mmCIF file of C-alpha atoms in Angstrom:
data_model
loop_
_atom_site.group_PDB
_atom_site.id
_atom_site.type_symbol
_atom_site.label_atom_id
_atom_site.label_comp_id
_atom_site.label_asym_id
_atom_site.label_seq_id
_atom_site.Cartn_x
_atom_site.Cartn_y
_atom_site.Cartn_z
ATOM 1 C CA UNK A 1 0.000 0.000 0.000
ATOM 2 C CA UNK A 2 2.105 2.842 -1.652
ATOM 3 C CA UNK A 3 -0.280 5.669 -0.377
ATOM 4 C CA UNK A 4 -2.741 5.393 2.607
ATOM 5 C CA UNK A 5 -4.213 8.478 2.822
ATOM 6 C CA UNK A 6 -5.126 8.146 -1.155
ATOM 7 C CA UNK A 7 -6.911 4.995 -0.207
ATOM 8 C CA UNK A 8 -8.500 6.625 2.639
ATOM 9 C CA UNK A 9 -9.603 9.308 0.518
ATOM 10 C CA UNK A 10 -11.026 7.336 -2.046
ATOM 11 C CA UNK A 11 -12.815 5.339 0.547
ATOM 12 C CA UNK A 12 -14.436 8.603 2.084
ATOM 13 C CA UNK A 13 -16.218 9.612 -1.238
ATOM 14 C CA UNK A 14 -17.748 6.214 -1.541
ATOM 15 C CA UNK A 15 -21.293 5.986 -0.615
ATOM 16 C CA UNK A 16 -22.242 4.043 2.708
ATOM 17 C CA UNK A 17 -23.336 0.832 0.391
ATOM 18 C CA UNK A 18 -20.073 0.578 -0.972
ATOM 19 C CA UNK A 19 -18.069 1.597 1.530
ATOM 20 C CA UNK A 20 -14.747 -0.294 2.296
ATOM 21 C CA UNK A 21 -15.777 -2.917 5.719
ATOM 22 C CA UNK A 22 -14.232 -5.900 7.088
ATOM 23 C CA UNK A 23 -10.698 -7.330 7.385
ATOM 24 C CA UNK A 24 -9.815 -4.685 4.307
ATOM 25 C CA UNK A 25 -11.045 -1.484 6.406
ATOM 26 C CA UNK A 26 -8.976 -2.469 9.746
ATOM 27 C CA UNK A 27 -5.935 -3.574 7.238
ATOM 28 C CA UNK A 28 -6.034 0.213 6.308
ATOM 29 C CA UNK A 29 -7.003 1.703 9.429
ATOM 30 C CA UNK A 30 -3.761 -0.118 10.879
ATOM 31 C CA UNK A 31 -1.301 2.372 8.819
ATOM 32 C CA UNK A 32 -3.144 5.535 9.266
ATOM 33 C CA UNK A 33 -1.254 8.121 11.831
ATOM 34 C CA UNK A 34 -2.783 7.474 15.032
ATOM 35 C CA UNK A 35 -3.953 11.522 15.175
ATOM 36 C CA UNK A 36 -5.944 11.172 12.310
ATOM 37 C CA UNK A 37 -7.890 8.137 13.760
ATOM 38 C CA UNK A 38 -9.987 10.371 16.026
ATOM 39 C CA UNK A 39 -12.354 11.891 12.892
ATOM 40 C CA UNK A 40 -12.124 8.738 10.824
ATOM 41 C CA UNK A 41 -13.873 7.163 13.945
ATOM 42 C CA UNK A 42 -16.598 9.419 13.408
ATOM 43 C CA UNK A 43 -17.584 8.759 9.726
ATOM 44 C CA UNK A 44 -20.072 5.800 10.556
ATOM 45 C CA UNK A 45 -20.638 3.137 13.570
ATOM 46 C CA UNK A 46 -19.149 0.928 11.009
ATOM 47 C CA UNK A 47 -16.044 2.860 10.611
ATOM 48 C CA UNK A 48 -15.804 3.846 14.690
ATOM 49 C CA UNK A 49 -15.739 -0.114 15.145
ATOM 50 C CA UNK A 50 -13.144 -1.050 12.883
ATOM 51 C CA UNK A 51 -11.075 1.963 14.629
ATOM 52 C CA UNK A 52 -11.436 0.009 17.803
ATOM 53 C CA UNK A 53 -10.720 -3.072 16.486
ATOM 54 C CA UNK A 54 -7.181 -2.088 14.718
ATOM 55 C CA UNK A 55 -6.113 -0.593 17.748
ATOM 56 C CA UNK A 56 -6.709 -3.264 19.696
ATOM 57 C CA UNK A 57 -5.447 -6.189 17.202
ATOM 58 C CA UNK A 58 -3.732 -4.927 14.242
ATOM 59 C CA UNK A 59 -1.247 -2.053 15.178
ATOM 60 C CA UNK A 60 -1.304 -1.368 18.791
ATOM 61 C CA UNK A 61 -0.488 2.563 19.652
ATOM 62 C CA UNK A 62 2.953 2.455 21.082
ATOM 63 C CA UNK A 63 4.225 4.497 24.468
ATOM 64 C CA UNK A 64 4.824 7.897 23.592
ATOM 65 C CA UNK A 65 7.761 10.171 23.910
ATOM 66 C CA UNK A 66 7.542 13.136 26.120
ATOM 67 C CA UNK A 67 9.989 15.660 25.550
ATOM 68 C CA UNK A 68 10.781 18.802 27.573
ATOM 69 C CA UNK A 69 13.729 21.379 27.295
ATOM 70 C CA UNK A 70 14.171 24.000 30.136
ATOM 71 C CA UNK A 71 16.728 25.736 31.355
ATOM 72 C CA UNK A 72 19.263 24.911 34.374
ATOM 73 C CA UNK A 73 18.934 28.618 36.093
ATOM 74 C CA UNK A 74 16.229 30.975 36.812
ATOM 75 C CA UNK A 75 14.044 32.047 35.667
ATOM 76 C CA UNK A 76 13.573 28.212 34.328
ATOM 77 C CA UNK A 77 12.353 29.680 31.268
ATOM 78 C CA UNK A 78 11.128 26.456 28.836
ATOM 79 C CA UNK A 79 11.706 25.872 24.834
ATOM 80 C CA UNK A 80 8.516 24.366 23.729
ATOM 81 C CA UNK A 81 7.479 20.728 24.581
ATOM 82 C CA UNK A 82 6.684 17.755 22.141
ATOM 83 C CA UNK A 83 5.392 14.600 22.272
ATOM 84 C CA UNK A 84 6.426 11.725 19.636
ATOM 85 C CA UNK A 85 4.129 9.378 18.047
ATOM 86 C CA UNK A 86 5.795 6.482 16.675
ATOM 87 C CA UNK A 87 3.003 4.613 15.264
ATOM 88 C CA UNK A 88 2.446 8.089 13.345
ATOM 89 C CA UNK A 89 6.136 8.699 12.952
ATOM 90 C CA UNK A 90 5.724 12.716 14.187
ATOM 91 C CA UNK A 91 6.176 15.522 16.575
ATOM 92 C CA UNK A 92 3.464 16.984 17.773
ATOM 93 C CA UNK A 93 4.025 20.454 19.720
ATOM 94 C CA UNK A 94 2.530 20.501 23.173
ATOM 95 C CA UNK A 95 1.037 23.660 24.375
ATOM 96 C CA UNK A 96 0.026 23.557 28.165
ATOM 97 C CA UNK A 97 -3.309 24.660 29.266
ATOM 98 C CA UNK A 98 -3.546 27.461 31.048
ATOM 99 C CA UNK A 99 0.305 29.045 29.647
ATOM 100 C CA UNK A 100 2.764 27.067 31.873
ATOM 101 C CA UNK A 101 4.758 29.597 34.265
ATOM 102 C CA UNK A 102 8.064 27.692 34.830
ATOM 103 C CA UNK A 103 8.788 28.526 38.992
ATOM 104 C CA UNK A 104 11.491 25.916 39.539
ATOM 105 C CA UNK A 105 13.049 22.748 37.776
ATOM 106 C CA UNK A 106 10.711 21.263 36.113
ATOM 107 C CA UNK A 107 10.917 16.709 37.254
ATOM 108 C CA UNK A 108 9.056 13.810 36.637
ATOM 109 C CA UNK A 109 7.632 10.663 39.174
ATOM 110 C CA UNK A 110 7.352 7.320 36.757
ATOM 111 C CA UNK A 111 6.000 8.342 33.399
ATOM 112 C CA UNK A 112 2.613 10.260 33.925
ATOM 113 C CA UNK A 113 3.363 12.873 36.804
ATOM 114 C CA UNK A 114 5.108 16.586 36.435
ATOM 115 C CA UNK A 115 5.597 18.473 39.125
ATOM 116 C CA UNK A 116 7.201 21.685 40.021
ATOM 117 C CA UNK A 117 8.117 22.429 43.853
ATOM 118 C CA UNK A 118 9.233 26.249 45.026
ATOM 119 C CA UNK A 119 8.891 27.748 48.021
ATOM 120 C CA UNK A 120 5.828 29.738 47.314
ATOM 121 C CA UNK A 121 4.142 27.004 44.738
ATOM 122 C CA UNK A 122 3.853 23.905 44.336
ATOM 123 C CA UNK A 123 2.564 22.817 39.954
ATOM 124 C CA UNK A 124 1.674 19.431 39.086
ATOM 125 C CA UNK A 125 0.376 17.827 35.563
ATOM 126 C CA UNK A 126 -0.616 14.206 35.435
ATOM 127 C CA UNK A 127 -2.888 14.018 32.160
ATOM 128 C CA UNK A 128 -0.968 11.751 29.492
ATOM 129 C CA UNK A 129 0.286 14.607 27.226
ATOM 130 C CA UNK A 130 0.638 17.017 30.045
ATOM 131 C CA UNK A 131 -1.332 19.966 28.664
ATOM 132 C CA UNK A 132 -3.466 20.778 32.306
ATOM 133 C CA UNK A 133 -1.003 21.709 34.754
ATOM 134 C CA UNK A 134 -2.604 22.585 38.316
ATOM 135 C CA UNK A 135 -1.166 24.783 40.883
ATOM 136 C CA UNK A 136 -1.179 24.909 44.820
ATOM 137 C CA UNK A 137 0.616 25.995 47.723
ATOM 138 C CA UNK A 138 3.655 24.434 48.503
ATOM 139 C CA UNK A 139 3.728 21.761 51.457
ATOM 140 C CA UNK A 140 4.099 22.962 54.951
ATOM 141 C CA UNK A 141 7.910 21.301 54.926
ATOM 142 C CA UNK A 142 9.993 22.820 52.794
ATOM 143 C CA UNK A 143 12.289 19.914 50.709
ATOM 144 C CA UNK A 144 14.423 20.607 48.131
ATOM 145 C CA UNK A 145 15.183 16.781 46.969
ATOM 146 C CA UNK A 146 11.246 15.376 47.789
ATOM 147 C CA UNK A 147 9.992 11.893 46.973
ATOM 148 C CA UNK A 148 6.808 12.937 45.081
ATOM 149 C CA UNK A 149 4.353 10.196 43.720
ATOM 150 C CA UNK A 150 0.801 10.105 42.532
ATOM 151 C CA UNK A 151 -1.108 7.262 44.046
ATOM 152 C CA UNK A 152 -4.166 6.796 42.001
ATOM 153 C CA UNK A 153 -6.510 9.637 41.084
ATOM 154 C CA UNK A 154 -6.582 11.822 44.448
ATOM 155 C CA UNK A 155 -3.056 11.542 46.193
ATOM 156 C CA UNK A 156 0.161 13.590 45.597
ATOM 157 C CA UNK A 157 2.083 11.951 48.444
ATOM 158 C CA UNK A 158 5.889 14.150 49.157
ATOM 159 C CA UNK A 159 8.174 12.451 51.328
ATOM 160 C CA UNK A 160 11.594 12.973 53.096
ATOM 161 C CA UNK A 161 14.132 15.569 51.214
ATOM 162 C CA UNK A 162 13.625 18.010 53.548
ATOM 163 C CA UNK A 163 16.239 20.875 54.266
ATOM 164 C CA UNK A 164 16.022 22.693 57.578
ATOM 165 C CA UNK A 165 18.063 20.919 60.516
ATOM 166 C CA UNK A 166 14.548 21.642 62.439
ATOM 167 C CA UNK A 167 12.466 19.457 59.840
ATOM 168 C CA UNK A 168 11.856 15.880 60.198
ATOM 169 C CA UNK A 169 13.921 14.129 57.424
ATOM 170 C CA UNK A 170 11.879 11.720 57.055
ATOM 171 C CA UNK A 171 8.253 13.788 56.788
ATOM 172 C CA UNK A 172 5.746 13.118 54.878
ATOM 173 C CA UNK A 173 2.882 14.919 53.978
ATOM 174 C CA UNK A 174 -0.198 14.179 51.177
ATOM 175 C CA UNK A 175 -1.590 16.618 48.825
ATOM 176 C CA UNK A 176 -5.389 15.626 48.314
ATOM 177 C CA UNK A 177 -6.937 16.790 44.885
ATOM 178 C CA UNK A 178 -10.642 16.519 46.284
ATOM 179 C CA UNK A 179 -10.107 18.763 49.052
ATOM 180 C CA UNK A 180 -7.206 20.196 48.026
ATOM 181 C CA UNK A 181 -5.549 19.981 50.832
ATOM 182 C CA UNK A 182 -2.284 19.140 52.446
ATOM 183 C CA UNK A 183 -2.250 16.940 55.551
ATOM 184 C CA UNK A 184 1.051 15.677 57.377
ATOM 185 C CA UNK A 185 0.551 11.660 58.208
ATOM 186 C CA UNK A 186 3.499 8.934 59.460
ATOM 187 C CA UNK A 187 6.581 9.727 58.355
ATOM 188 C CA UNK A 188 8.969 6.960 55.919
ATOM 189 C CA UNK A 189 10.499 4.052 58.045
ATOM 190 C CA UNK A 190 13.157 4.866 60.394
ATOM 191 C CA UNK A 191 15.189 2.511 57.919
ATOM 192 C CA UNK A 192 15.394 5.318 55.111
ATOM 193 C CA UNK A 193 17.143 7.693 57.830
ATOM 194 C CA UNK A 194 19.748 7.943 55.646
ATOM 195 C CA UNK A 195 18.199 7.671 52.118
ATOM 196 C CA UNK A 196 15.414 9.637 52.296
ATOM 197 C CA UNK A 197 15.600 11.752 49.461
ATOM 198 C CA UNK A 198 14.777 11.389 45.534
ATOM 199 C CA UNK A 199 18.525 10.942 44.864
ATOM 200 C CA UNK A 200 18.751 7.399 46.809
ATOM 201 C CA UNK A 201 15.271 6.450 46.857
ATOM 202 C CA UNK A 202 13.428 4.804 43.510
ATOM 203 C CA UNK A 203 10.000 5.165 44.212
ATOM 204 C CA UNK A 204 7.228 3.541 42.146
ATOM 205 C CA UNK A 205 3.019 3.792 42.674
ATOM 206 C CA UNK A 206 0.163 2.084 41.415
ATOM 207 C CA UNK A 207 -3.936 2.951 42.027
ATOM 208 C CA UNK A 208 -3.498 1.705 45.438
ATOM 209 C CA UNK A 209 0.017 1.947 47.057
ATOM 210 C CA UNK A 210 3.130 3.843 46.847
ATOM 211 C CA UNK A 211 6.581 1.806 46.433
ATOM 212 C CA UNK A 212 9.686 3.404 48.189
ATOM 213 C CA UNK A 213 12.932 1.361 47.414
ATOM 214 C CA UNK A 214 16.412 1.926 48.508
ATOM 215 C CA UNK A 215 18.522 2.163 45.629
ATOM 216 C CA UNK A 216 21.659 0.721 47.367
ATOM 217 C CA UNK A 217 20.089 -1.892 49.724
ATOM 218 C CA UNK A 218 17.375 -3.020 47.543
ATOM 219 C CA UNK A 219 15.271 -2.544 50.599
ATOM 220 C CA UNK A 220 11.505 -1.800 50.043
ATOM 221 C CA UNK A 221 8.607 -0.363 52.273
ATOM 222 C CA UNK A 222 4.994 0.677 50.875
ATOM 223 C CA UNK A 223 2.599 3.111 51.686
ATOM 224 C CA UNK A 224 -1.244 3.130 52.001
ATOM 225 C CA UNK A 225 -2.248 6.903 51.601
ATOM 226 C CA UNK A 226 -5.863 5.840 52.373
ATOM 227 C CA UNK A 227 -4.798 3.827 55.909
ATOM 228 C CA UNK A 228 -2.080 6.296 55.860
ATOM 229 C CA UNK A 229 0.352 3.639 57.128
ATOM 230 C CA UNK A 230 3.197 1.784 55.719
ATOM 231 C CA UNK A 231 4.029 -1.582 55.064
ATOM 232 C CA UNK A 232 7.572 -3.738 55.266
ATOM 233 C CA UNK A 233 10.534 -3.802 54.988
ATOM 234 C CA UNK A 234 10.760 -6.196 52.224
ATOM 235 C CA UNK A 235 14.432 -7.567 50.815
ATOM 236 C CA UNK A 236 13.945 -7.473 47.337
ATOM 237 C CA UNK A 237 17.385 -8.524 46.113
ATOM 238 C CA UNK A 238 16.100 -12.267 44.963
ATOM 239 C CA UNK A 239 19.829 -12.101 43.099
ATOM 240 C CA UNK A 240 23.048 -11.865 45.129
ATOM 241 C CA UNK A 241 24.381 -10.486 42.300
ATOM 242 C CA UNK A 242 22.762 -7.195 42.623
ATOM 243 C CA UNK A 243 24.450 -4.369 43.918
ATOM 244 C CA UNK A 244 22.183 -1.404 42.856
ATOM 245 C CA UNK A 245 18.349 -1.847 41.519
ATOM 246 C CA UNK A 246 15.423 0.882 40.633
ATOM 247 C CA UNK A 247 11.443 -0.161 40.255
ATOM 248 C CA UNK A 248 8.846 0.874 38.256
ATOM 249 C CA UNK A 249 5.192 -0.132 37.305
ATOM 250 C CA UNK A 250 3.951 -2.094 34.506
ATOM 251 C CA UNK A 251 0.169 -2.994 34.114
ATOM 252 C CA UNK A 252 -0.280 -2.615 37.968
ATOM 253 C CA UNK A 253 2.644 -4.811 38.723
ATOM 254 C CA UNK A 254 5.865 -3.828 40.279
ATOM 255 C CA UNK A 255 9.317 -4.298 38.077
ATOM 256 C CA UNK A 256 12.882 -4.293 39.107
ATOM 257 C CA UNK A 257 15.592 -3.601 37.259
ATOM 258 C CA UNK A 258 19.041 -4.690 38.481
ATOM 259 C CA UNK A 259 22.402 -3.788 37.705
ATOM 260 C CA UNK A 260 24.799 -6.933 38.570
ATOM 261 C CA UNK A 261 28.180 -7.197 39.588
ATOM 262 C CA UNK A 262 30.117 -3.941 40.975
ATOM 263 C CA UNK A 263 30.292 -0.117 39.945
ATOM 264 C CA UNK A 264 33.499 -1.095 38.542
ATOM 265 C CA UNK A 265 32.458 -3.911 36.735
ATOM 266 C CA UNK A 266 28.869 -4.303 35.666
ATOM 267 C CA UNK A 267 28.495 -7.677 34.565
ATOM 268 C CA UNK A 268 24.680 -7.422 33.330
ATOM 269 C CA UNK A 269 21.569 -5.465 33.764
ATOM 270 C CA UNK A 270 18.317 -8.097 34.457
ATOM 271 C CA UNK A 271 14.431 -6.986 34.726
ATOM 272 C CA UNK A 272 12.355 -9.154 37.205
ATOM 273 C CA UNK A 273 8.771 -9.001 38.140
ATOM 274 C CA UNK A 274 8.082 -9.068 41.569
ATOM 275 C CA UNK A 275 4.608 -11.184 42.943
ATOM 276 C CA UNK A 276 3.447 -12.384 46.482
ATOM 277 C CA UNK A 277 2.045 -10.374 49.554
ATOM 278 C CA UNK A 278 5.724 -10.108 51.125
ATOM 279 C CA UNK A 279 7.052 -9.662 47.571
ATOM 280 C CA UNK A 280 8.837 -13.318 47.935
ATOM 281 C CA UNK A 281 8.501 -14.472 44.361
ATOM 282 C CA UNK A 282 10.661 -13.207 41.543
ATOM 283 C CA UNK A 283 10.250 -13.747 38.165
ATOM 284 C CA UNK A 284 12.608 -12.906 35.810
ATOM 285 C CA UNK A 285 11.450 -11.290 32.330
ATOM 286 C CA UNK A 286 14.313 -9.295 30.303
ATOM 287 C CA UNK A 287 18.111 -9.593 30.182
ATOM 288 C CA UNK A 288 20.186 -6.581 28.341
ATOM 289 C CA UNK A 289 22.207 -8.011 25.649
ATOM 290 C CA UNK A 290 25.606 -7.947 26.682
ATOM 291 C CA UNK A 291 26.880 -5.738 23.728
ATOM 292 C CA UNK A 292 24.835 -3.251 24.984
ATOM 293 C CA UNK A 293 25.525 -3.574 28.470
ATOM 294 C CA UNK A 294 29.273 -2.963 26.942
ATOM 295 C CA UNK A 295 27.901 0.036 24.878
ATOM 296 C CA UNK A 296 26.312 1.880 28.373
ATOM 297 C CA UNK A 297 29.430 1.551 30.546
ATOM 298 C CA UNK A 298 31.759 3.817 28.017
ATOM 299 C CA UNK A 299 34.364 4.854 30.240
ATOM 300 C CA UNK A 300 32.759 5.365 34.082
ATOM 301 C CA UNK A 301 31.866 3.211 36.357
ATOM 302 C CA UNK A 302 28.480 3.022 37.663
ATOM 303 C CA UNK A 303 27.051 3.483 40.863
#
């Protein structure tokens, strides 16, 4: 099929009894640019359904490429943002809803939430393409290295990273987005005395819990911010090999990815999927070729 949109075309000037249907219509639904699928849905029931049905069986839509460019001293002021479809092969230029005002760096929590943390504001965006961003005051604690997770649809839970001698280290408080409000609950574990800040903590959350994980240790605790208590510790270095892991969330499940051997000599980089109430069975699902492995040390050790 030299030239989809031709046959598309030539398809929309047809009349509804001859109309392309069937296998044929998903076949060329599958190679249209996923932006363009939105109005083609709309041309008949007949047409929204085989929409549905290419997406789901013929040519999945693919994760999508978020990309941001700001700069490293105030005033923080932003290039524009763009998102990459690859099932469409473009760039599509992202303009934020209201006019984004750029207060501080702007950092991510796993792939959906953006957040911005000052002293006098505190902006967050969590819709896929990150066009809403909403804005609030800051937490009562001021941090400047904050764990900051969204668990579910209603809680923006900030935790340790805090900077005055006088604050507890290992704070936490919860921003609710129905009452918009901040409360301050249990703090993290006494175990992340030490670690409780974004730059040794991976953190991880799901529609339920939030996953705190010491990047060194491997040790894991999770938090309920409906109970508002936590859970654990939990040893989740299945591998003796492991000397330094992060996690992350696919389809509601919690992943680990470990780096094996030493920072001086990485040996392999595994990706297990972690099951069971204490987190006790392992499963492993990915290994890094070990060319590439080669390719990502270059010349500095990791750690």
């Amino acid at each position: 099929m030299s030239n989809v949109n031709e046959v598309l075309s030539l398809s929309l000037s047809l009349s509804e009894s001859d109309t392309i249907r069937g296998d044929v219509l998903e076949s060329i639904l599958s190679h249209v640019p996923l932006i363009h699928l939105v109005p083609v849905s709309h041309v008949s029931k007949s047409w929204n359904r085989a929409v549905f049905s290419s997406l789901r069986h013929s040519n999945k839509p693919k994760p999508w490429l978020i990309l941001h460019s700001q700069s490293s001293r105030p005033p923080h002021s932003a290039a524009p943002a763009f998102a990459y479809d690859p099932r469409s092969n473009l760039w599509l230029r992202i303009t934020p809803n209201p006019p984004l005002e750029y207060v501080s760096d702007l950092r991510s929590s796993g792939s959906t939430l953006l957040y911005m943390l000052s002293i006098s504001k505190f902006s967050f965006s969590f819709d896929p393409l990150h066009m809403t961003w909403h804005q609030t005051d800051p937490p009562l604690v001021w941090r400047t290295d904050p764990v900051v997770a969204l668990v579910g649809r209603r809680h923006i839970v900030v935790a340790g990273g805090a900077c005055d001698f006088e604050d507890d280290p290992l704070s936490i408080e919860i921003y609710d987005l129905e009452t918009r409000k901040w409360e301050i609950c249990e703090p993290l574990p006494a175990i992340f005395k030490h670690s409780a800040a974004s730059t040794w903590l991976s953190v991880a959350s799901n529609t339920k819990k939030l996953y705190a994980m010491d990047q060194a240790s491997g040790i894991m605790c999770c938090f309920d911010p409906i109970a508002r208590i936590w859970s654990g510790p939990f040893d989740l270095r299945h591998d003796p090999n492991i000397y330094f892991s992060v996690i992350g969330i696919s389809r509601d499940n919690l992943i680990m990815v470990g780096l094996l051997g030493n920072s001086e000599n990485v040996q392999g980089i595994k990706i297990w999927e972690l099951k069971g109430k204490l987190f006790e069975f392992s499963k492993e699902i990915g290994v890094v070729p070990t060319e590439l492995v080669d390719k990502l040390k270059g010349e500095h050790a990791w750690g």
